[in-house]
Amino acid sequence: MRTRKLGNTDLELTAIGLGTWAIGGPWQFGWGPQDDADSIRTILTAIDAGINWIDTAPIYGCGHSEYIVGLALREMSEKPLVATKCSLLWNDKREKYSCLDRDSIIAECEDSLRRLGIETIDLYQMHWPVPDEQIEEGWETMAKLAQQGKVRYIGVSNFTVSQLERVSKLHPVASLQPPYSMLRRDIENNLLDYCGKNNIGVVAYSPMQKGLLTGKFSVEHIKTLAPDDHRLRDPNFSGEKFDKNLAIVDKLKSIADRRGKTVAQLAIAWVLRKEEVTAAIVGARKQKQIEETVQAGDWVLSEEDVANIELILS
Ligand SMILES: NC(=O)c1ccc[n+]([C@@H]2O[C@H](COP(=O)([O-])OP(=O)(O)OC[C@H]3O[C@@H](n4cnc5c(N)ncnc54)[C@H](OP(=O)(O)O)[C@@H]3O)[C@@H](O)[C@H]2O)c1
């Protein structure tokens, strides 16, 4: 698969990275029950298929996603790059909270290294800029971890341009991890441009809008989701918005069909059409899913397809 350099780092990332949120299993923002054996097979398949990096976070399943990624890494002779995050923790009831305290981040990093079973994290990202007044403290701590060799590069996630400007003064920002999909385009307003001009890599999350842009969703499919699947609480998956989204997917399907591809592949290739985007982080919880989506990594959309998609989305 084609690779792109991540911002000003020496990391060459494949256009698709594997996202492991759903692999964390049940928690406050989980996706319902997840079979760990399926998860490990999915991760191994992704790497066999040419994906060279994995995105995870401690909060995904309260440590479980990192633990499962760690189990899979131990089975690989050649290890992929690993990106994880800090700032979101959980209490005794497994409810999430935010913290950017110096000591907390240092402890989080040690915990991630232990769960993942690695000595260095390739990309360490501030998951959310919360609390705002602690952003600098958190960022300086992450920079220290880079100096100590615990992590190679540091990046951020869910940041605005002004927050990026604040941290850039203290230490170079390797990457931004924002949401980006056909249904969530706000980074096109100014973030993409800012990152392009400042050589900050962009690793876009939820390119299939949590599975909505795959063609499989319908009123019937929603009924099959586990009661604790957080998508049942996501406004994109209910009411008028859901109906509107399904109508969009229906139209996208005809474009995908014409090219002999799937809607999921189209959604990912569309995110990758932007030169500022280093890679799309593609979530999967089953082997078959990643076997399908990995094929979008080398698909360059024609100008005609991009224009037709624009008409559908406008
Ligand atoms: N930094 C942040 O705040 C943040 C936020 C969100 C995500 N992320 C990262 O970005 C990654 C990707 O985002 P995401 O997982 O939210 O969403 P996504 O990649 O848009 O969608 C992934 C989900 O779609 C379904 N799916 C995947 N491939 C499919 C296929 N071929 N056919 C049908 N369904 C398929 C699976 O769920 P089902 O099978 O259950 O439908 C899968 O969990 C995450 O895993 C995480 O690493 C980061």
mmCIF file of N, CA and C in Angstrom, residues 228-291:
data_model
loop_
_atom_site.group_PDB
_atom_site.id
_atom_site.type_symbol
_atom_site.label_atom_id
_atom_site.label_comp_id
_atom_site.label_asym_id
_atom_site.label_seq_id
_atom_site.Cartn_x
_atom_site.Cartn_y
_atom_site.Cartn_z
ATOM 1 N N ASP A 228 -25.851 -2.038 24.511
ATOM 2 C CA ASP A 228 -24.803 -1.150 25.025
ATOM 3 C C ASP A 228 -23.904 -0.601 23.912
ATOM 4 N N ASP A 229 -24.323 -0.710 22.650
ATOM 5 C CA ASP A 229 -23.557 -0.112 21.547
ATOM 6 C C ASP A 229 -23.813 1.396 21.581
ATOM 7 N N HIS A 230 -22.740 2.189 21.766
ATOM 8 C CA HIS A 230 -22.915 3.634 21.967
ATOM 9 C C HIS A 230 -23.536 4.316 20.752
ATOM 10 N N ARG A 231 -23.516 3.655 19.591
ATOM 11 C CA ARG A 231 -24.098 4.276 18.396
ATOM 12 C C ARG A 231 -25.595 4.496 18.545
ATOM 13 N N LEU A 232 -26.223 3.720 19.437
ATOM 14 C CA LEU A 232 -27.664 3.923 19.668
ATOM 15 C C LEU A 232 -27.930 5.292 20.292
ATOM 16 N N ARG A 233 -26.876 5.898 20.878
ATOM 17 C CA ARG A 233 -27.033 7.233 21.487
ATOM 18 C C ARG A 233 -26.472 8.327 20.576
ATOM 19 N N ASP A 234 -25.976 7.942 19.399
ATOM 20 C CA ASP A 234 -25.349 8.896 18.486
ATOM 21 C C ASP A 234 -26.431 9.448 17.550
ATOM 22 N N PRO A 235 -26.613 10.771 17.508
ATOM 23 C CA PRO A 235 -27.697 11.360 16.700
ATOM 24 C C PRO A 235 -27.633 10.985 15.214
ATOM 25 N N ASN A 236 -26.453 10.623 14.722
ATOM 26 C CA ASN A 236 -26.344 10.213 13.313
ATOM 27 C C ASN A 236 -27.111 8.926 13.018
ATOM 28 N N PHE A 237 -27.416 8.173 14.087
ATOM 29 C CA PHE A 237 -28.025 6.855 13.912
ATOM 30 C C PHE A 237 -29.504 6.825 14.306
ATOM 31 N N SER A 238 -30.125 8.014 14.408
ATOM 32 C CA SER A 238 -31.561 7.981 14.740
ATOM 33 C C SER A 238 -32.294 9.163 14.109
ATOM 34 N N GLY A 239 -33.598 8.985 14.015
ATOM 35 C CA GLY A 239 -34.471 10.067 13.557
ATOM 36 C C GLY A 239 -34.205 10.517 12.129
ATOM 37 N N GLU A 240 -34.518 11.793 11.914
ATOM 38 C CA GLU A 240 -34.395 12.370 10.566
ATOM 39 C C GLU A 240 -32.972 12.318 10.026
ATOM 40 N N LYS A 241 -32.030 12.524 10.938
ATOM 41 C CA LYS A 241 -30.630 12.535 10.517
ATOM 42 C C LYS A 241 -30.235 11.165 9.947
ATOM 43 N N PHE A 242 -30.692 10.123 10.626
ATOM 44 C CA PHE A 242 -30.394 8.766 10.169
ATOM 45 C C PHE A 242 -31.000 8.539 8.777
ATOM 46 N N ASP A 243 -32.258 8.952 8.600
ATOM 47 C CA ASP A 243 -32.921 8.791 7.294
ATOM 48 C C ASP A 243 -32.138 9.535 6.209
ATOM 49 N N LYS A 244 -31.693 10.744 6.539
ATOM 50 C CA LYS A 244 -30.934 11.549 5.570
ATOM 51 C C LYS A 244 -29.608 10.840 5.215
ATOM 52 N N ASN A 245 -28.975 10.306 6.245
ATOM 53 C CA ASN A 245 -27.707 9.605 6.024
ATOM 54 C C ASN A 245 -27.904 8.368 5.133
ATOM 55 N N LEU A 246 -28.987 7.643 5.384
ATOM 56 C CA LEU A 246 -29.255 6.445 4.565
ATOM 57 C C LEU A 246 -29.496 6.824 3.107
ATOM 58 N N ALA A 247 -30.173 7.963 2.901
ATOM 59 C CA ALA A 247 -30.444 8.409 1.529
ATOM 60 C C ALA A 247 -29.121 8.749 0.818
ATOM 61 N N ILE A 248 -28.205 9.354 1.556
ATOM 62 C CA ILE A 248 -26.887 9.679 0.982
ATOM 63 C C ILE A 248 -26.150 8.389 0.605
ATOM 64 N N VAL A 249 -26.158 7.431 1.522
ATOM 65 C CA VAL A 249 -25.448 6.164 1.275
ATOM 66 C C VAL A 249 -26.018 5.466 0.029
ATOM 67 N N ASP A 250 -27.318 5.544 -0.111
ATOM 68 C CA ASP A 250 -27.976 4.940 -1.268
ATOM 69 C C ASP A 250 -27.411 5.498 -2.581
ATOM 70 N N LYS A 251 -27.240 6.809 -2.606
ATOM 71 C CA LYS A 251 -26.712 7.452 -3.823
ATOM 72 C C LYS A 251 -25.225 7.125 -4.010
ATOM 73 N N LEU A 252 -24.507 7.048 -2.907
ATOM 74 C CA LEU A 252 -23.074 6.724 -2.998
ATOM 75 C C LEU A 252 -22.881 5.323 -3.571
ATOM 76 N N LYS A 253 -23.848 4.464 -3.262
ATOM 77 C CA LYS A 253 -23.736 3.067 -3.690
ATOM 78 C C LYS A 253 -23.654 2.975 -5.218
ATOM 79 N N SER A 254 -24.387 3.847 -5.903
ATOM 80 C CA SER A 254 -24.352 3.745 -7.371
ATOM 81 C C SER A 254 -22.965 4.133 -7.902
ATOM 82 N N ILE A 255 -22.310 5.097 -7.246
ATOM 83 C CA ILE A 255 -20.942 5.456 -7.683
ATOM 84 C C ILE A 255 -19.994 4.290 -7.402
ATOM 85 N N ALA A 256 -20.096 3.735 -6.195
ATOM 86 C CA ALA A 256 -19.218 2.612 -5.831
ATOM 87 C C ALA A 256 -19.439 1.439 -6.798
ATOM 88 N N ASP A 257 -20.702 1.126 -7.077
ATOM 89 C CA ASP A 257 -21.047 0.010 -7.978
ATOM 90 C C ASP A 257 -20.395 0.193 -9.354
ATOM 91 N N ARG A 258 -20.490 1.423 -9.865
ATOM 92 C CA ARG A 258 -19.916 1.705 -11.199
ATOM 93 C C ARG A 258 -18.429 1.388 -11.252
ATOM 94 N N ARG A 259 -17.760 1.531 -10.124
ATOM 95 C CA ARG A 259 -16.301 1.283 -10.076
ATOM 96 C C ARG A 259 -15.988 -0.118 -9.579
ATOM 97 N N GLY A 260 -16.995 -0.899 -9.329
ATOM 98 C CA GLY A 260 -16.763 -2.259 -8.828
ATOM 99 C C GLY A 260 -16.230 -2.263 -7.400
ATOM 100 N N LYS A 261 -16.597 -1.241 -6.629
ATOM 101 C CA LYS A 261 -16.113 -1.118 -5.239
ATOM 102 C C LYS A 261 -17.296 -1.076 -4.287
ATOM 103 N N THR A 262 -16.979 -1.013 -2.990
ATOM 104 C CA THR A 262 -18.044 -0.929 -1.987
ATOM 105 C C THR A 262 -18.135 0.508 -1.451
ATOM 106 N N VAL A 263 -19.245 0.795 -0.788
ATOM 107 C CA VAL A 263 -19.412 2.136 -0.202
ATOM 108 C C VAL A 263 -18.308 2.396 0.841
ATOM 109 N N ALA A 264 -17.963 1.378 1.623
ATOM 110 C CA ALA A 264 -16.910 1.539 2.635
ATOM 111 C C ALA A 264 -15.600 1.968 1.962
ATOM 112 N N GLN A 265 -15.268 1.317 0.857
ATOM 113 C CA GLN A 265 -14.022 1.660 0.144
ATOM 114 C C GLN A 265 -14.105 3.081 -0.420
ATOM 115 N N LEU A 266 -15.281 3.438 -0.926
ATOM 116 C CA LEU A 266 -15.468 4.786 -1.472
ATOM 117 C C LEU A 266 -15.290 5.842 -0.371
ATOM 118 N N ALA A 267 -15.869 5.567 0.799
ATOM 119 C CA ALA A 267 -15.790 6.526 1.909
ATOM 120 C C ALA A 267 -14.336 6.766 2.327
ATOM 121 N N ILE A 268 -13.547 5.702 2.336
ATOM 122 C CA ILE A 268 -12.137 5.833 2.754
ATOM 123 C C ILE A 268 -11.319 6.539 1.668
ATOM 124 N N ALA A 269 -11.523 6.129 0.426
ATOM 125 C CA ALA A 269 -10.784 6.760 -0.676
ATOM 126 C C ALA A 269 -11.106 8.255 -0.755
ATOM 127 N N TRP A 270 -12.338 8.603 -0.421
ATOM 128 C CA TRP A 270 -12.747 10.015 -0.446
ATOM 129 C C TRP A 270 -11.961 10.819 0.596
ATOM 130 N N VAL A 271 -11.794 10.266 1.792
ATOM 131 C CA VAL A 271 -11.012 10.942 2.836
ATOM 132 C C VAL A 271 -9.558 11.101 2.384
ATOM 133 N N LEU A 272 -9.046 10.095 1.701
ATOM 134 C CA LEU A 272 -7.630 10.112 1.281
ATOM 135 C C LEU A 272 -7.379 11.021 0.071
ATOM 136 N N ARG A 273 -8.450 11.544 -0.535
ATOM 137 C CA ARG A 273 -8.253 12.381 -1.734
ATOM 138 C C ARG A 273 -7.552 13.681 -1.389
ATOM 139 N N LYS A 274 -7.588 14.108 -0.149
ATOM 140 C CA LYS A 274 -6.987 15.368 0.278
ATOM 141 C C LYS A 274 -5.498 15.173 0.534
ATOM 142 N N GLU A 275 -4.673 16.011 -0.085
ATOM 143 C CA GLU A 275 -3.228 15.799 0.075
ATOM 144 C C GLU A 275 -2.757 16.074 1.508
ATOM 145 N N GLU A 276 -3.515 16.885 2.249
ATOM 146 C CA GLU A 276 -3.099 17.158 3.641
ATOM 147 C C GLU A 276 -3.320 15.942 4.544
ATOM 148 N N VAL A 277 -4.175 15.017 4.116
ATOM 149 C CA VAL A 277 -4.466 13.839 4.942
ATOM 150 C C VAL A 277 -3.356 12.795 4.758
ATOM 151 N N THR A 278 -2.664 12.495 5.828
ATOM 152 C CA THR A 278 -1.595 11.496 5.763
ATOM 153 C C THR A 278 -2.199 10.100 5.638
ATOM 154 N N ALA A 279 -3.228 9.848 6.437
ATOM 155 C CA ALA A 279 -3.810 8.502 6.470
ATOM 156 C C ALA A 279 -5.208 8.545 7.052
ATOM 157 N N ALA A 280 -5.974 7.509 6.742
ATOM 158 C CA ALA A 280 -7.296 7.330 7.346
ATOM 159 C C ALA A 280 -7.171 6.215 8.373
ATOM 160 N N ILE A 281 -7.746 6.441 9.551
ATOM 161 C CA ILE A 281 -7.744 5.388 10.574
ATOM 162 C C ILE A 281 -9.050 4.620 10.410
ATOM 163 N N VAL A 282 -8.915 3.382 10.000
ATOM 164 C CA VAL A 282 -10.085 2.588 9.621
ATOM 165 C C VAL A 282 -10.353 1.537 10.702
ATOM 166 N N GLY A 283 -11.518 1.639 11.318
ATOM 167 C CA GLY A 283 -11.869 0.696 12.381
ATOM 168 C C GLY A 283 -12.358 -0.625 11.806
ATOM 169 N N ALA A 284 -12.054 -1.696 12.511
ATOM 170 C CA ALA A 284 -12.550 -3.019 12.099
ATOM 171 C C ALA A 284 -12.613 -3.891 13.334
ATOM 172 N N ARG A 285 -13.598 -4.782 13.360
ATOM 173 C CA ARG A 285 -13.684 -5.729 14.481
ATOM 174 C C ARG A 285 -13.754 -7.164 14.005
ATOM 175 N N LYS A 286 -13.762 -7.327 12.675
ATOM 176 C CA LYS A 286 -13.764 -8.682 12.106
ATOM 177 C C LYS A 286 -12.792 -8.699 10.937
ATOM 178 N N GLN A 287 -12.198 -9.889 10.746
ATOM 179 C CA GLN A 287 -11.221 -10.082 9.673
ATOM 180 C C GLN A 287 -11.778 -9.650 8.306
ATOM 181 N N LYS A 288 -13.021 -10.080 8.022
ATOM 182 C CA LYS A 288 -13.622 -9.786 6.712
ATOM 183 C C LYS A 288 -13.729 -8.283 6.458
ATOM 184 N N GLN A 289 -13.974 -7.543 7.520
ATOM 185 C CA GLN A 289 -14.143 -6.090 7.358
ATOM 186 C C GLN A 289 -12.849 -5.451 6.872
ATOM 187 N N ILE A 290 -11.754 -5.814 7.495
ATOM 188 C CA ILE A 290 -10.491 -5.158 7.115
ATOM 189 C C ILE A 290 -10.018 -5.682 5.747
ATOM 190 N N GLU A 291 -10.332 -6.943 5.450
ATOM 191 C CA GLU A 291 -9.967 -7.460 4.117
ATOM 192 C C GLU A 291 -10.620 -6.615 3.028
#
